[in-house]
Coordinates of C-alpha atoms in Angstrom, one line a residue:
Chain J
X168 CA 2.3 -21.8 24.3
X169 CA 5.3 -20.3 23.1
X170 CA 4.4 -17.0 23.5
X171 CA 3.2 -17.0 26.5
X172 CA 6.2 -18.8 27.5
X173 CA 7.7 -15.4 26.3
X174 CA 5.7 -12.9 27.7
X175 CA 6.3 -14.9 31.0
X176 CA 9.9 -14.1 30.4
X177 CA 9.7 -10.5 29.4
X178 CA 7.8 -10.1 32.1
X179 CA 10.0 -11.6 34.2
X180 CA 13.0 -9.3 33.1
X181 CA 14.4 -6.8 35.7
X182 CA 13.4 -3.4 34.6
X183 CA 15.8 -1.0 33.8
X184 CA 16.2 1.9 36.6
X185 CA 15.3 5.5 35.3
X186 CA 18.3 7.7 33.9
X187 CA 18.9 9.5 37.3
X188 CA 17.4 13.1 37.3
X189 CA 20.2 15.5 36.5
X190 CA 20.9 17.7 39.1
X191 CA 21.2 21.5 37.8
X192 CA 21.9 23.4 41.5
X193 CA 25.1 25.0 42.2
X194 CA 27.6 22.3 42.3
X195 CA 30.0 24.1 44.6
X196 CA 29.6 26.2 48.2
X197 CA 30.2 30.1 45.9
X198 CA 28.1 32.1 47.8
X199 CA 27.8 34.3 44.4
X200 CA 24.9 32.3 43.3
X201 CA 23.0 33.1 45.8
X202 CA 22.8 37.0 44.4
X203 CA 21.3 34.9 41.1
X204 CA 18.3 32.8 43.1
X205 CA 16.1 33.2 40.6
X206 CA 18.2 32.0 37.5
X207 CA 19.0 28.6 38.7
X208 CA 14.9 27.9 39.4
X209 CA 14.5 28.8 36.3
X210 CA 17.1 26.8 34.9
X211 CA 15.5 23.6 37.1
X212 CA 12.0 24.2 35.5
X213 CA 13.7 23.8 32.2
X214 CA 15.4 21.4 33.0
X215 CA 12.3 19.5 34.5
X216 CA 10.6 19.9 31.4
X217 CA 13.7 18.6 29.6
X218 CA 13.7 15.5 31.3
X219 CA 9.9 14.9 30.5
X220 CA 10.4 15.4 27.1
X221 CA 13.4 12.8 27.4
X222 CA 11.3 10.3 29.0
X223 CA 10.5 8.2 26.1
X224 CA 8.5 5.5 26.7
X225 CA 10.1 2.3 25.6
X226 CA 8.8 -1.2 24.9
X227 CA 9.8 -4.7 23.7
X228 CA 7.7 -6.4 20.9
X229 CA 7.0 -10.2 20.1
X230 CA 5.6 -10.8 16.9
X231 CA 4.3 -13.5 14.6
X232 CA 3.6 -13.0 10.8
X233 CA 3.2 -9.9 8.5
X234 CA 6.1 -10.8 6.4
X235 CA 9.0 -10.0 8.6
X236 CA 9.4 -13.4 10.9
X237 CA 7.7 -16.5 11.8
X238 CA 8.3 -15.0 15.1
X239 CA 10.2 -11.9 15.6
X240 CA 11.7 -9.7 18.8
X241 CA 12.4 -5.9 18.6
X242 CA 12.4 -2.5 21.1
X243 CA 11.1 0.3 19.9
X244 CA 10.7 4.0 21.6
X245 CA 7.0 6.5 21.3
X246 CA 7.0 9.7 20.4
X247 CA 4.6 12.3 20.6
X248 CA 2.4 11.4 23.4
X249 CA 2.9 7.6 22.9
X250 CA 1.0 8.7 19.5
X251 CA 4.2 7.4 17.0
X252 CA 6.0 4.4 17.6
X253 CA 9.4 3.4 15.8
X254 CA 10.4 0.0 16.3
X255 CA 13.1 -2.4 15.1
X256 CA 12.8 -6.1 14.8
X257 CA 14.7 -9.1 13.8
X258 CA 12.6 -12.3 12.7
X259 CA 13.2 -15.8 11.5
X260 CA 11.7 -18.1 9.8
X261 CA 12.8 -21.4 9.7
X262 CA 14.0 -23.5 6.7
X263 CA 10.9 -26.0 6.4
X264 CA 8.5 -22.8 5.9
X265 CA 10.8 -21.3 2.9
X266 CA 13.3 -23.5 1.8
X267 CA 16.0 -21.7 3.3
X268 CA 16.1 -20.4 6.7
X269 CA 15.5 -16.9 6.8
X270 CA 16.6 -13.8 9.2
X271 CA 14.8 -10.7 8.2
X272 CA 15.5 -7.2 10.2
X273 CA 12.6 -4.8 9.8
X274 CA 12.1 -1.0 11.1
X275 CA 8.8 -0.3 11.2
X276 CA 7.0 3.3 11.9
X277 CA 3.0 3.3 13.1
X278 CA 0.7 6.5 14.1
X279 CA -2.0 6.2 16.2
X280 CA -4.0 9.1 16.8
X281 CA -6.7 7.9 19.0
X282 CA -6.5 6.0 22.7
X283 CA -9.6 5.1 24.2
X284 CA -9.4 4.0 27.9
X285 CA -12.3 1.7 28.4
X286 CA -14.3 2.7 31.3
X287 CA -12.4 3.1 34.5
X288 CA -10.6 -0.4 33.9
X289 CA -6.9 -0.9 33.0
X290 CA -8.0 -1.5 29.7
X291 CA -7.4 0.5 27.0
X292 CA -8.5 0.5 23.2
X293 CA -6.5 2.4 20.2
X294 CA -8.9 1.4 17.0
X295 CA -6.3 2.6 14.4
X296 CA -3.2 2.4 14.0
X297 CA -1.3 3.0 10.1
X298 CA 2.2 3.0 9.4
X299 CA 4.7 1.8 6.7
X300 CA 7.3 -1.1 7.4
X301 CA 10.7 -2.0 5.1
X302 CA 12.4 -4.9 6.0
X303 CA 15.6 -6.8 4.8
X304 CA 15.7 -10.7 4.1
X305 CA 19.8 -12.6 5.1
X306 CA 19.5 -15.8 4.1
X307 CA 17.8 -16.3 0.6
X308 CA 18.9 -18.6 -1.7
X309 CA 19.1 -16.8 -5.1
X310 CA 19.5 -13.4 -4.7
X311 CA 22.1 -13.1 -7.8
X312 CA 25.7 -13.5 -7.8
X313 CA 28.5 -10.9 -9.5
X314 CA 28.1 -11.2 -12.8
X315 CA 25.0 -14.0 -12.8
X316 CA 22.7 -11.6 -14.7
X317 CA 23.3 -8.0 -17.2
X318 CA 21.9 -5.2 -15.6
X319 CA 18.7 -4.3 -14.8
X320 CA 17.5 -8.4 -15.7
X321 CA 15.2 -8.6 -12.9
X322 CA 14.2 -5.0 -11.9
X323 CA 13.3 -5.1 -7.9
X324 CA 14.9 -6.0 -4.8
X325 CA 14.3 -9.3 -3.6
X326 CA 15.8 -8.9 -0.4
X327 CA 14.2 -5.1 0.7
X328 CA 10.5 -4.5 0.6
X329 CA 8.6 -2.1 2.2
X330 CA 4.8 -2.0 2.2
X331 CA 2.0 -0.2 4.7
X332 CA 0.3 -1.5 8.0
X333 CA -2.6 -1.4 9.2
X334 CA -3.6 -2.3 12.8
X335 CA -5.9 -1.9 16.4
X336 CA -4.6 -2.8 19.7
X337 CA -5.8 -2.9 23.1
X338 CA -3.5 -2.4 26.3
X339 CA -3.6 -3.1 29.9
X340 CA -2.3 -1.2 32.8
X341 CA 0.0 -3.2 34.7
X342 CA 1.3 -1.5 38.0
X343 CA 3.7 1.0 37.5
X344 CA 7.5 0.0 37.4
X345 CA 9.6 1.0 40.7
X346 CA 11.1 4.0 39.0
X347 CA 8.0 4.8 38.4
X348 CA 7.6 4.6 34.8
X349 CA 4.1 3.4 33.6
X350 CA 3.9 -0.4 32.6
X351 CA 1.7 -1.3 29.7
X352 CA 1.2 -5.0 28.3
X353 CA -0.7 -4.2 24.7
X354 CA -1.7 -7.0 22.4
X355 CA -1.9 -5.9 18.7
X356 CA -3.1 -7.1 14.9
X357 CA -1.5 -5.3 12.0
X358 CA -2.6 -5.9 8.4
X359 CA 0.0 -5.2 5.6
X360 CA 1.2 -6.1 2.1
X361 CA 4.5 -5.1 0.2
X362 CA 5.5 -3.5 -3.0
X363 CA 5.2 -6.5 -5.1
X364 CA 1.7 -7.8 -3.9
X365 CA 0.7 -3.9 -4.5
X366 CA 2.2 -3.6 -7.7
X367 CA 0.4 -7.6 -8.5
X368 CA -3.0 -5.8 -7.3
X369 CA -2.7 -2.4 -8.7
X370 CA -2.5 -4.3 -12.4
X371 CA -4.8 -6.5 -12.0
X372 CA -8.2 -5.5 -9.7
X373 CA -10.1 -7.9 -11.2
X374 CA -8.6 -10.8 -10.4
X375 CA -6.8 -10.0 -6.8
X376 CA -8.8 -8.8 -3.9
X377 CA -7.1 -7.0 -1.4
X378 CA -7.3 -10.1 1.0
X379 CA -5.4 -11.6 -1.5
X380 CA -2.5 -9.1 -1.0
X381 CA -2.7 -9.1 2.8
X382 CA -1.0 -10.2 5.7
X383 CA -1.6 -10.4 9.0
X384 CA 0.5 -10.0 12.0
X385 CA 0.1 -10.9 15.6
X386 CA 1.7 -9.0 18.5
X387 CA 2.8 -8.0 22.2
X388 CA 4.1 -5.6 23.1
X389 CA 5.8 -4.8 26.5
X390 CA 5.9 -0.9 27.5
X391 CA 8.5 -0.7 30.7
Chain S
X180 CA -40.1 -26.8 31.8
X181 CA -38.4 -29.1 30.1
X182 CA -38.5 -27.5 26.5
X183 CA -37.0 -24.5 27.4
X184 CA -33.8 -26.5 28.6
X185 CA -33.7 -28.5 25.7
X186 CA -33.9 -25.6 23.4
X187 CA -31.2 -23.9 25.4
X188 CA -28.9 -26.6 25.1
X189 CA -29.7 -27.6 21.6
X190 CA -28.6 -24.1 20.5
X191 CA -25.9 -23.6 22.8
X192 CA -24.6 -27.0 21.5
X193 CA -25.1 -25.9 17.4
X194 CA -23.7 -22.2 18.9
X195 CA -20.4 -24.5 19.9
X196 CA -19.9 -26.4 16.7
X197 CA -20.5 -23.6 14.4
X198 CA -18.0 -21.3 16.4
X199 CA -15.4 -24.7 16.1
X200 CA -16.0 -24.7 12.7
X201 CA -15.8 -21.0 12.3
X202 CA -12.9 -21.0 14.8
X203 CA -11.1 -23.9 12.4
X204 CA -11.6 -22.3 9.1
X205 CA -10.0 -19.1 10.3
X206 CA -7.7 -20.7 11.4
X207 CA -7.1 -22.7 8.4
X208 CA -6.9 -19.2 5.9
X209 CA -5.5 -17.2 8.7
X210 CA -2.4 -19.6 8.6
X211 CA -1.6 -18.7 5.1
X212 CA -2.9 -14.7 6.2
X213 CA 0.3 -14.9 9.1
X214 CA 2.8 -14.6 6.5
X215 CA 6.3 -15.5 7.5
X216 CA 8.2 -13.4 4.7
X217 CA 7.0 -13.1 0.8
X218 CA 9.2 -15.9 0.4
X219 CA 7.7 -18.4 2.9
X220 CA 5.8 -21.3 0.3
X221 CA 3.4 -22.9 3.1
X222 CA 0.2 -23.4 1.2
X223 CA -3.2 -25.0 1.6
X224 CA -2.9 -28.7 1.4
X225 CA -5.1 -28.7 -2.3
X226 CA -2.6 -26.2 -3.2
X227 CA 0.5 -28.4 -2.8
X228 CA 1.8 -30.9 -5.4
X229 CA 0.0 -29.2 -8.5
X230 CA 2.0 -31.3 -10.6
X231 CA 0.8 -34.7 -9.1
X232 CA -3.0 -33.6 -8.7
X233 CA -3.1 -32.5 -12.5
X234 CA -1.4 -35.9 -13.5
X235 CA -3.5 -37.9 -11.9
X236 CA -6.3 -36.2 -13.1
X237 CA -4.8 -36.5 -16.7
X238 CA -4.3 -40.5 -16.3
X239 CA -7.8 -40.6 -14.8
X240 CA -8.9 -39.2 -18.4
X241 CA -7.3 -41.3 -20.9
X242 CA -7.7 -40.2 -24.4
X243 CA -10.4 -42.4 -26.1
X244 CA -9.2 -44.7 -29.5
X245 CA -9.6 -42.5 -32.3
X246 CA -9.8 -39.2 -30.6
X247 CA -6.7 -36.8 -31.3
X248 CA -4.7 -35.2 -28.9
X249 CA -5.7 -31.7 -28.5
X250 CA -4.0 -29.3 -25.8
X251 CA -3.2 -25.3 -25.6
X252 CA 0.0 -24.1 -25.0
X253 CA 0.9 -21.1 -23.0
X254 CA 3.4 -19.6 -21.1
X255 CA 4.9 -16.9 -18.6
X256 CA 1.4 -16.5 -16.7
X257 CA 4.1 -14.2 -14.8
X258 CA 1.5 -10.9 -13.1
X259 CA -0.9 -11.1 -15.7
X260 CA -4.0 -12.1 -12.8
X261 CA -6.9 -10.1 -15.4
X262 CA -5.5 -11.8 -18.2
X263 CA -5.1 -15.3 -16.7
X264 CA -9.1 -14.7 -15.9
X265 CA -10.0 -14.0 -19.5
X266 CA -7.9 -17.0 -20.9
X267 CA -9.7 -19.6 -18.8
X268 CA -13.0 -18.3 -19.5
X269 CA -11.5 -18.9 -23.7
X270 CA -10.1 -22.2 -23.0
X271 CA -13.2 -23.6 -21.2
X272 CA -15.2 -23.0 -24.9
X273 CA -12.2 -25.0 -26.8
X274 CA -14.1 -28.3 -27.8
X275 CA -12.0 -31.6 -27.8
X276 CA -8.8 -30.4 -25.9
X277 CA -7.4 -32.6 -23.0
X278 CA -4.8 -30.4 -20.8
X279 CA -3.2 -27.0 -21.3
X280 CA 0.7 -26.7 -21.0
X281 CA 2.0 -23.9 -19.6
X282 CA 5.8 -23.3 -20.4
X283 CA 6.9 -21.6 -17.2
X284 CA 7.4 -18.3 -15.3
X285 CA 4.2 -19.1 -13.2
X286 CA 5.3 -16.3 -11.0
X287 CA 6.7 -12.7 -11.3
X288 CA 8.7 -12.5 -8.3
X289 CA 9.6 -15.9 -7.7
X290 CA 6.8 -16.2 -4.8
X291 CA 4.7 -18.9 -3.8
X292 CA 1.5 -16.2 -3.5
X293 CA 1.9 -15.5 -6.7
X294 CA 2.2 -19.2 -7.8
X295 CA -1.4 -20.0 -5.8
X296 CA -2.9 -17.2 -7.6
X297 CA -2.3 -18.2 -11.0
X298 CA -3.3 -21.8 -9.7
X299 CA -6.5 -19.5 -8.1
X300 CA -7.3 -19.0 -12.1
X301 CA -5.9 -21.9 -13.5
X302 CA -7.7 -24.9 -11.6
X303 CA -11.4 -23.0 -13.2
X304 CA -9.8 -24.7 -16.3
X305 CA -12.1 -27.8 -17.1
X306 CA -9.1 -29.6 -18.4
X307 CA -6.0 -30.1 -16.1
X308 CA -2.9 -28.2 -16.5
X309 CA 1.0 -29.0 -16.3
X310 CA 3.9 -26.5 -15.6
X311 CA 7.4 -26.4 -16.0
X312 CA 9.7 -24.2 -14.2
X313 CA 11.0 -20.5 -15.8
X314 CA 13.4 -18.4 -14.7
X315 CA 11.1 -16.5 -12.6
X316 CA 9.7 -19.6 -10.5
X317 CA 13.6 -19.2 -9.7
X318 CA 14.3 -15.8 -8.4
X319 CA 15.1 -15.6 -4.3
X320 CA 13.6 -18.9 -2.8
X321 CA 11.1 -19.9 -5.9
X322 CA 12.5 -22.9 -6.8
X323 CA 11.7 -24.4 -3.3
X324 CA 7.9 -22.4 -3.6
X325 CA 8.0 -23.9 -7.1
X326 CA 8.6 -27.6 -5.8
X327 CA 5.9 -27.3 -2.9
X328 CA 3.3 -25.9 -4.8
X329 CA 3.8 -27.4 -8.3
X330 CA 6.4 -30.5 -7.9
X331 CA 9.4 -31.6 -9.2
X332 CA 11.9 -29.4 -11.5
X333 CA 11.9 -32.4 -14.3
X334 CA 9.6 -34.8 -15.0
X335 CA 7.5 -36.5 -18.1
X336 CA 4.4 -38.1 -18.1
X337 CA 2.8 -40.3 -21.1
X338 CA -0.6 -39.3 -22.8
X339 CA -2.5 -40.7 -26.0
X340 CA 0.7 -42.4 -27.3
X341 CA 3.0 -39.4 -26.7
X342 CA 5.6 -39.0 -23.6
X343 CA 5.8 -35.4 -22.3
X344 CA 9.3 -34.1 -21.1
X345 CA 9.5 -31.1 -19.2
X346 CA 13.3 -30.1 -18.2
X347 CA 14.3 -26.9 -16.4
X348 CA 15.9 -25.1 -18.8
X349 CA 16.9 -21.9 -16.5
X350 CA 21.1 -22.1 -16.6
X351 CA 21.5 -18.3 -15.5
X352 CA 19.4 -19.3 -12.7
X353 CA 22.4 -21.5 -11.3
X354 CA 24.9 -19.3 -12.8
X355 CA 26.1 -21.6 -15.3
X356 CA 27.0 -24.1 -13.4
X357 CA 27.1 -26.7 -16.4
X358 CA 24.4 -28.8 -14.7
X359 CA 21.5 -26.9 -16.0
X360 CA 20.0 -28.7 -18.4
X361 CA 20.6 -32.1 -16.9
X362 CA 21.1 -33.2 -20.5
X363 CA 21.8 -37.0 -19.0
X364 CA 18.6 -37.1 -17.7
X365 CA 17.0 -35.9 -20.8
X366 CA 18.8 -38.5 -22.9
X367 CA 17.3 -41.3 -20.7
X368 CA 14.1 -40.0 -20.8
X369 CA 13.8 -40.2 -24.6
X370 CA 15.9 -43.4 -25.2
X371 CA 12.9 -45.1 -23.4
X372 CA 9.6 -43.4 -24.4
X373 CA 7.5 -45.9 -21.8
X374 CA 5.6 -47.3 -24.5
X375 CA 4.6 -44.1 -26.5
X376 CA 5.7 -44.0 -30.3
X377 CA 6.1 -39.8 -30.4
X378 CA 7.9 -37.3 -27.6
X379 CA 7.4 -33.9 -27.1
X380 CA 10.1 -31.7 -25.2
X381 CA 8.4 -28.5 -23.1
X382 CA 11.1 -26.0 -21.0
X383 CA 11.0 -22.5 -20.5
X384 CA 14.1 -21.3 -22.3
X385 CA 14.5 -22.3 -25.5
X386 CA 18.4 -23.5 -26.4
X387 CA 19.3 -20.6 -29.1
X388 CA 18.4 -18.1 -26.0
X389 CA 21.4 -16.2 -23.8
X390 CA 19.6 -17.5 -20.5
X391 CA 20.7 -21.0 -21.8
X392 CA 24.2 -22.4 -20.9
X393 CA 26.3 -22.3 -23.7
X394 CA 28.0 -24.8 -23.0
X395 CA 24.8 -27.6 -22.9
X396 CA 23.5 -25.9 -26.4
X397 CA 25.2 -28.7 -28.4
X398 CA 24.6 -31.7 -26.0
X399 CA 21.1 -30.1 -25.6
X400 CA 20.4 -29.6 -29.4
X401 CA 22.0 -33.1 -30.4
X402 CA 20.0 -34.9 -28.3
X403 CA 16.6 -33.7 -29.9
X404 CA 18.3 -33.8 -33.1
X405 CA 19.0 -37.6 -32.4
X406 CA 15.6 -38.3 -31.2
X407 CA 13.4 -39.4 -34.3
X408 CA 10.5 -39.8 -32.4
X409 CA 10.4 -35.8 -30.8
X410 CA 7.5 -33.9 -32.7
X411 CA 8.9 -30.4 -31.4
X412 CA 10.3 -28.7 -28.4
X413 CA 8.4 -26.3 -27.0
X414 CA 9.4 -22.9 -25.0
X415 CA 8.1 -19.6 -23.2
X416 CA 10.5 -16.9 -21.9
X417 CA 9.8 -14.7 -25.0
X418 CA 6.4 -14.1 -24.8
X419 CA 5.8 -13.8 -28.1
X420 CA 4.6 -16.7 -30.5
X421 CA 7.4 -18.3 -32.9
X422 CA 8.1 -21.8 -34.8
X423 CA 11.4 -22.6 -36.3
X424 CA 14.2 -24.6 -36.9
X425 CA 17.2 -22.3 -35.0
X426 CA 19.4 -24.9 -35.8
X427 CA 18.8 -25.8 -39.8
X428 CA 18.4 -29.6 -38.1
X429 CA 14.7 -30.7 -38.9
X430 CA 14.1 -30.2 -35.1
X431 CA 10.9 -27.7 -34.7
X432 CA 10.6 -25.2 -32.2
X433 CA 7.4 -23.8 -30.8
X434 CA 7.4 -20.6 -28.6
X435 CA 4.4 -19.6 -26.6
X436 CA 2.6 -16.4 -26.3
X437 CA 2.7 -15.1 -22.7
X438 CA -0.9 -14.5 -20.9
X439 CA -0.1 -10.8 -21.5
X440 CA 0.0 -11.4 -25.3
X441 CA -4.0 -12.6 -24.9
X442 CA -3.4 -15.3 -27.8
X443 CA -2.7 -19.1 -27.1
X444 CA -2.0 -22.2 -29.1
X445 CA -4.2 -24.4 -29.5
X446 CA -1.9 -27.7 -30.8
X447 CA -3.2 -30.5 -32.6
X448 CA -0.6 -33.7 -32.9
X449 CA -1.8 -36.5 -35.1
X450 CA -0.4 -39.4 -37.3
X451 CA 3.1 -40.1 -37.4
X452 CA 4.3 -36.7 -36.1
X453 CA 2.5 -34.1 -37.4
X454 CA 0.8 -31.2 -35.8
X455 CA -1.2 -28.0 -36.7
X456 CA -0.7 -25.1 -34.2
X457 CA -3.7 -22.7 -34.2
X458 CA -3.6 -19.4 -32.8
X459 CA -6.6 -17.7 -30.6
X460 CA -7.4 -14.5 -29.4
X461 CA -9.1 -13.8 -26.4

């Protein structure tokens, strides 16, 4: 319910307007450009192209699980033909689920090289989609105090950990926003683990599975 | 006619149930699978309260008159998932033992997955087993994973005339903050032994270690010392087998091996207060 609740409201919020096209023409009435015609087309084909490489397409994600958040809100930007996403989130998890209530800010970084559009619906299917996540943990109880414990006592972070994901995703068309920028509503799974459940598994494949060592997250995302 | 519909609905019906049951055990494991952070200690409900289950199923097999109380002792499970594997297998051939002890550092990292997969291993044993916290059941938010999966941070519990005292021994943990040992608590828990003639003291670092407030050693030490009834104390943390008298003052001292060390204790207490500790290799 929640989430839907959410969406409702992303939805709901006002897309931003399109970064005005630049204009490259002669600025003044100096009849000298007019002897250089060609140069300035040039210079507006460039700049054309500029402006498509600039258009990054930009989302919002809602997220529950995979070790960053109980629930969790970020933005993030695609590169490279919507093929490489970089997104930043901020999650919480509240005090009942971990004995202390927990913010944790992630960046995340995922690569998917495949995007099938299914059929000639709105639909639209990306079957992988790998990456690695780190992510940083405010609120812990015991993370050590000057001077609590000599050097090197416990060797890893307990606040940073960073660990690979795994996911598919499908998306849905929606109509296109009125600066014409292409709206995408794209629901998403991700499995993923950190250092320390690797490290557990790597030393000890007899007894740990890999489902032991995974987690799974649940997404939207909002492309606008 | 009328079979076909029958048919029809009796599968379609069967179809529904088994997808609702499908549908409710996925979401059962999947709710542990959506993990909130490492540190988030929500665990299936046989998972919670280790301490309590294993108790009761402890009290629910008293020791019979004339039998001898018979139980391994371990310690600092910690990442050693293989090794944890091998020891039940070992444990489950020991004829005439009633529990295992296991004197803290469930966990490595101080996380509750960790803590449900040494319980994963642990609850193969045939006998019950009891923890008591370590330093590592401590780090980030373990103490909290440690209390909903496993129970409280001290408590005892009285078995074939002997009362079991397990005290968190971790003072670095708290930073020294003179509270650690709750010595008070210990005191009261051996002036009245409920009934039971001898005591035995479990905690994960032993007093003569740096990980234990200096300024409890003497309070800590005295009160064993005072306590004619203790048979030993018994500690993990350093992994490695030992039994002493640190302080020249009659009191014994057992140490455990850790999992990693592939030994374990098998401790016999009999008479009076005497034991025999016997080492095993798996």
């Amino acid at each position: 319910m929640a989430p839907t609740l959410l969406l409702a409201a992303l939805l709901a919020a006002p897309a931003t307007p399109a970064t005005p096209l630049v204009s490259n023409g002669p600025t003044g009435s100096d009849s000298v450009t007019v002897s250089v015609a060609v140069p300035p087309v040039l210079g507006l084909a460039k700049s054309a192209r500029r402006q498509r490489i600039g258009y990054l397409p930009r989302h919002v994600v809602l997220q529950t699980g995979g070790g960053v958040g109980m629930l969790s809100v970020g933005g993030g930007l695609s590169f490279a033909h919507r093929r490489l996403d970089l997104d930043a989130l901020v999650g919480y998890v509240p005090a009942r689920h971990a004995g202390t209530a927990l913010t944790i800010a992630s960046v995340k970084v995922k690569y998917a090289p495949w995007e099938l559009p299914l059929g000639s619906s709105r639909l639209a299917f990306t079957p992988l989609a790998v990456g690695v996540y780190g992510s940083y943990t405010f609120g812990l109880r015991n993370t050590g105090e000057e001077g609590q414990y000599p050097d090197d006592y416990y060797w890893w972070s307990r606040t940073t950990r960073v660990g690979p994901v795994l996911g598919s995703s499908l998306s849905y068309a929606l109509p296109d926003a009125p600066s014409g920028r292409a709206r995408r509503l794209t629901g998403y799974y991700e499995l993923a683990t950190n250092d320390l459940y690797a490290i557990s598994y790597y030393l000890n494949r007899r007894a740990l599975s890999l489902p032991d060592i995974t987690t799974l997250a649940l997404g939207l995302k909002l492309e606008f | 006619m009328y079979q076909p519909t029958s048919m029809f609905s009796f599968f379609s019906s069967s179809f529904l149930r088994n997808a609702l049951i499908g549908a409710l055990a996925t979401g059962l494991s999947a709710c542990e699978l959506v993990e909130f952070s490492p540190n988030d200690h929500r665990a299936r409900a046989d998972q919670k309260d280790l301490t309590a289950k294993n108790l009761a199923r402890l009290t629910a097999a008293p020791l019979p008159p004339g039998d001898t109380l018979r139980f391994v002792f371990s310690g600092d499970s910690q990442r050693f998932y293989d090794d944890a594997q091998d020891l039940v297998r070992s444990v489950n051939q020991q004829p005439g033992i009633q529990f295992m002890l296991v004197s803290g550092d469930i966990s490595d990292f101080g996380l509750g997955r960790e803590m449900r997969w040494i319980d994963n291993e642990l609850r193969k044993l045939k006998v019950p087993y009891l923890t008591v916290i370590g330093n590592h059941d401590h780090v980030a938010n373990g103490r909290e994973a440690y209390q909903e999966i496993f129970g409280p941070l001290n408590y005892s519990f009285v078995y074939a005339d002997t009362k079991f005292v397990l005290i968190d021994t971790n003072s670095r943990e708290y930073n020294f903050n003179g509270r650690v040992p709750d010595v008070p608590w210990l005191r009261g828990q051996l002036a009245d032994l409920n009934g039971a003639s001898r005591s035995v003291v479990i905690s994960h670092v032993p007093p003569h270690d740096g990980d234990f407030d200096p300024t409890l050693r003497d309070a800590y030490a005295g009160t064993l010392r005072e306590t004619p009834s203790l048979v030993f104390e018994m500690n993990g943390h350093r992994h490695d087998y030992g039994v002493g008298q640190p302080f020249n003052d009659g009191v014994t001292y057992v140490n455990s091996y850790a999992f990693e060390k592939r030994k374990y204790l098998v401790v016999t207490v009999f008479g009076d207060k005497q034991f025999r500790l016997k080492q095993v290799s798996f």
